[in-house]
PDB file of C-alpha atoms in Angstrom:
ATOM      1  CA  MET A  12      48.953 115.708  49.785  1.00 59.00           C
ATOM      2  CA  LYS A  13      47.257 118.983  49.086  1.00 61.00           C
ATOM      3  CA  ARG A  14      49.269 121.650  47.189  1.00 64.00           C
ATOM      4  CA  MET A  15      48.845 125.138  48.323  1.00 63.00           C
ATOM      5  CA  LYS A  16      48.497 127.781  45.802  1.00 67.00           C
ATOM      6  CA  LEU A  17      50.172 131.095  46.466  1.00 67.00           C
ATOM      7  CA  SER A  18      48.139 134.061  45.834  1.00 83.00           C
ATOM      8  CA  GLN A  19      49.392 136.604  43.357  1.00 84.00           C
ATOM      9  CA  GLU A  20      49.632 139.188  46.385  1.00 83.00           C
ATOM     10  CA  LEU A  21      51.798 136.761  48.259  1.00 81.00           C
ATOM     11  CA  ILE A  22      54.066 136.116  45.179  1.00 82.00           C
ATOM     12  CA  ALA A  23      54.368 139.911  44.628  1.00 85.00           C
ATOM     13  CA  ILE A  24      55.279 140.411  48.338  1.00 86.00           C
ATOM     14  CA  LEU A  25      57.861 137.759  48.098  1.00 84.00           C
ATOM     15  CA  ALA A  26      59.270 139.199  44.916  1.00 88.00           C
ATOM     16  CA  VAL A  27      59.706 142.497  46.481  1.00 89.00           C
ATOM     17  CA  GLY A  28      61.299 140.999  49.476  1.00 88.00           C
ATOM     18  CA  VAL A  29      63.780 139.138  47.455  1.00 88.00           C
ATOM     19  CA  THR A  30      64.469 142.170  45.305  1.00 91.00           C
ATOM     20  CA  LEU A  31      65.097 144.372  48.393  1.00 90.00           C
ATOM     21  CA  THR A  32      67.460 141.561  49.878  1.00 90.00           C
ATOM     22  CA  GLY A  33      69.257 141.578  46.557  1.00 89.00           C
ATOM     23  CA  LEU A  34      69.617 145.440  46.665  1.00 89.00           C
ATOM     24  CA  GLN A  35      70.690 145.333  50.275  1.00 90.00           C
ATOM     25  CA  VAL A  36      73.558 142.635  49.288  1.00 88.00           C
ATOM     26  CA  THR A  37      74.604 144.712  46.259  1.00 89.00           C
ATOM     27  CA  LEU A  38      74.787 147.845  48.419  1.00 89.00           C
ATOM     28  CA  PHE A  39      76.700 146.143  51.143  1.00 88.00           C
ATOM     29  CA  VAL A  40      79.244 144.760  48.472  1.00 86.00           C
ATOM     30  CA  SER A  41      79.482 148.204  46.834  1.00 88.00           C
ATOM     31  CA  LEU A  42      80.120 149.887  50.255  1.00 89.00           C
ATOM     32  CA  ARG A  43      82.701 147.385  51.096  1.00 88.00           C
ATOM     33  CA  GLY A  44      84.511 148.113  47.915  1.00 85.00           C
ATOM     34  CA  GLU A  45      84.238 151.892  48.504  1.00 88.00           C
ATOM     35  CA  MET A  46      85.473 151.522  52.052  1.00 89.00           C
ATOM     36  CA  SER A  47      88.474 149.417  50.872  1.00 88.00           C
ATOM     37  CA  GLU A  48      89.278 152.179  48.339  1.00 89.00           C
ATOM     38  CA  LEU A  49      88.981 154.864  51.031  1.00 89.00           C
ATOM     39  CA  ARG A  50      91.293 152.967  53.314  1.00 90.00           C
ATOM     40  CA  GLY A  51      93.879 152.644  50.425  1.00 90.00           C
ATOM     41  CA  GLU A  52      93.510 156.377  49.862  1.00 92.00           C
ATOM     42  CA  MET A  53      93.901 157.154  53.447  1.00 93.00           C
ATOM     43  CA  GLY A  54      96.939 155.006  53.767  1.00 92.00           C
ATOM     44  CA  SER A  55      98.741 156.599  50.786  1.00 94.00           C
ATOM     45  CA  MET A  56      97.684 160.143  52.233  1.00 95.00           C
ATOM     46  CA  GLU A  57      99.218 159.000  55.601  1.00 95.00           C
ATOM     47  CA  THR A  58     102.499 157.905  53.811  1.00 95.00           C
ATOM     48  CA  ARG A  59     102.821 161.199  51.845  1.00 95.00           C
ATOM     49  CA  LEU A  60     102.149 163.172  55.063  1.00 96.00           C
ATOM     50  CA  ARG A  61     104.668 161.298  57.018  1.00 95.00           C
ATOM     51  CA  GLY A  62     107.203 161.942  54.075  1.00 96.00           C
ATOM     52  CA  GLU A  63     106.350 165.616  54.072  1.00 96.00           C
ATOM     53  CA  MET A  64     106.675 165.866  57.959  1.00 96.00           C
ATOM     54  CA  ASN A  65     109.986 164.116  57.695  1.00 96.00           C
ATOM     55  CA  ASP A  66     111.192 166.561  55.023  1.00 96.00           C
ATOM     56  CA  LEU A  67     109.979 169.516  57.261  1.00 96.00           C
ATOM     57  CA  ARG A  68     111.766 168.053  60.198  1.00 96.00           C
ATOM     58  CA  GLY A  69     115.024 167.903  58.259  1.00 96.00           C
ATOM     59  CA  GLU A  70     114.636 171.467  56.997  1.00 96.00           C
ATOM     60  CA  LEU A  71     113.990 172.683  60.467  1.00 96.00           C
ATOM     61  CA  ARG A  72     116.950 170.813  61.807  1.00 96.00           C
ATOM     62  CA  GLY A  73     119.118 172.374  59.146  1.00 96.00           C
ATOM     63  CA  GLU A  74     117.846 175.801  59.805  1.00 96.00           C
ATOM     64  CA  MET A  75     118.379 175.332  63.614  1.00 96.00           C
ATOM     65  CA  ASN A  76     121.908 174.194  62.963  1.00 97.00           C
ATOM     66  CA  ILE A  77     122.661 177.342  60.985  1.00 97.00           C
ATOM     67  CA  LEU A  78     121.169 179.615  63.543  1.00 96.00           C
ATOM     68  CA  ARG A  79     123.137 177.769  66.258  1.00 97.00           C
ATOM     69  CA  GLU A  80     126.309 178.217  64.333  1.00 97.00           C
ATOM     70  CA  ASP A  81     125.401 181.982  63.770  1.00 97.00           C
ATOM     71  CA  VAL A  82     124.814 182.359  67.533  1.00 97.00           C
ATOM     72  CA  ARG A  83     128.115 180.635  68.346  1.00 97.00           C
ATOM     73  CA  HIS A  84     129.992 182.918  65.849  1.00 97.00           C
ATOM     74  CA  ASP A  85     128.312 186.003  67.452  1.00 97.00           C
ATOM     75  CA  ILE A  86     129.237 184.849  70.979  1.00 97.00           C
ATOM     76  CA  ASP A  87     132.767 184.164  70.000  1.00 96.00           C
ATOM     77  CA  ALA A  88     132.958 187.671  68.420  1.00 96.00           C
ATOM     78  CA  LEU A  89     131.558 189.159  71.609  1.00 96.00           C
ATOM     79  CA  ARG A  90     134.237 187.173  73.748  1.00 96.00           C
ATOM     80  CA  ILE A  91     137.119 188.569  71.506  1.00 96.00           C
ATOM     81  CA  ASP A  92     135.628 192.053  71.877  1.00 96.00           C
ATOM     82  CA  ILE A  93     135.362 191.717  75.682  1.00 96.00           C
ATOM     83  CA  GLN A  94     139.018 190.407  75.750  1.00 97.00           C
ATOM     84  CA  ASP A  95     140.145 193.424  73.866  1.00 96.00           C
ATOM     85  CA  ILE A  96     138.273 195.742  76.095  1.00 96.00           C
ATOM     86  CA  ARG A  97     139.734 194.171  79.218  1.00 96.00           C
ATOM     87  CA  GLU A  98     143.237 194.467  77.717  1.00 96.00           C
ATOM     88  CA  ASP A  99     142.598 198.094  76.962  1.00 95.00           C
ATOM     89  CA  VAL A 100     141.304 198.678  80.502  1.00 96.00           C
ATOM     90  CA  ARG A 101     144.522 196.950  81.891  1.00 94.00           C
ATOM     91  CA  GLN A 102     146.769 199.111  79.783  1.00 94.00           C
ATOM     92  CA  LEU A 103     144.976 202.313  80.788  1.00 93.00           C
ATOM     93  CA  ARG A 104     145.108 201.279  84.325  1.00 92.00           C
ATOM     94  CA  ASP A 105     148.684 200.452  84.212  1.00 90.00           C
ATOM     95  CA  LYS A 106     149.390 203.963  82.594  1.00 89.00           C
ATOM     96  CA  LEU A 107     147.290 205.749  85.240  1.00 89.00           C
ATOM     97  CA  LEU A 108     148.818 203.850  88.215  1.00 85.00           C
ATOM     98  CA  VAL A 109     152.532 204.314  87.067  1.00 76.00           C
ATOM     99  CA  PRO A 110     154.025 206.946  89.261  1.00 69.00           C
ATOM    100  CA  ALA A 111     154.926 210.024  87.434  1.00 63.00           C
ATOM    101  CA  GLN A 112     158.632 210.136  86.768  1.00 64.00           C
ATOM    102  CA  ASP A 113     160.418 213.222  87.190  1.00 56.00           C
ATOM    103  CA  THR A 114     161.970 214.269  83.975  1.00 52.00           C
TER     104      THR A 114
END
């Protein structure tokens, strides 16, 4: 059986190929690690944003409840004022419609 001798050029080309393959594998592994870190960071950012959104929602609900109560208070005050005005108008009407009595 005859042995083939590899030329120096072929050995150099194969060495470059092996080196490039090794670099590609290293880059791939490195990128996978970075992607995993990014996913973790994105997950924690999402969790933090959800918490902040829930806090804001709670604050808005509290503000809305306060405003709703203020509006109800104002409406109740207006109803009382309207009832007072109606009573004043009734009394004035009754005074004006009472026939004048001879004194």
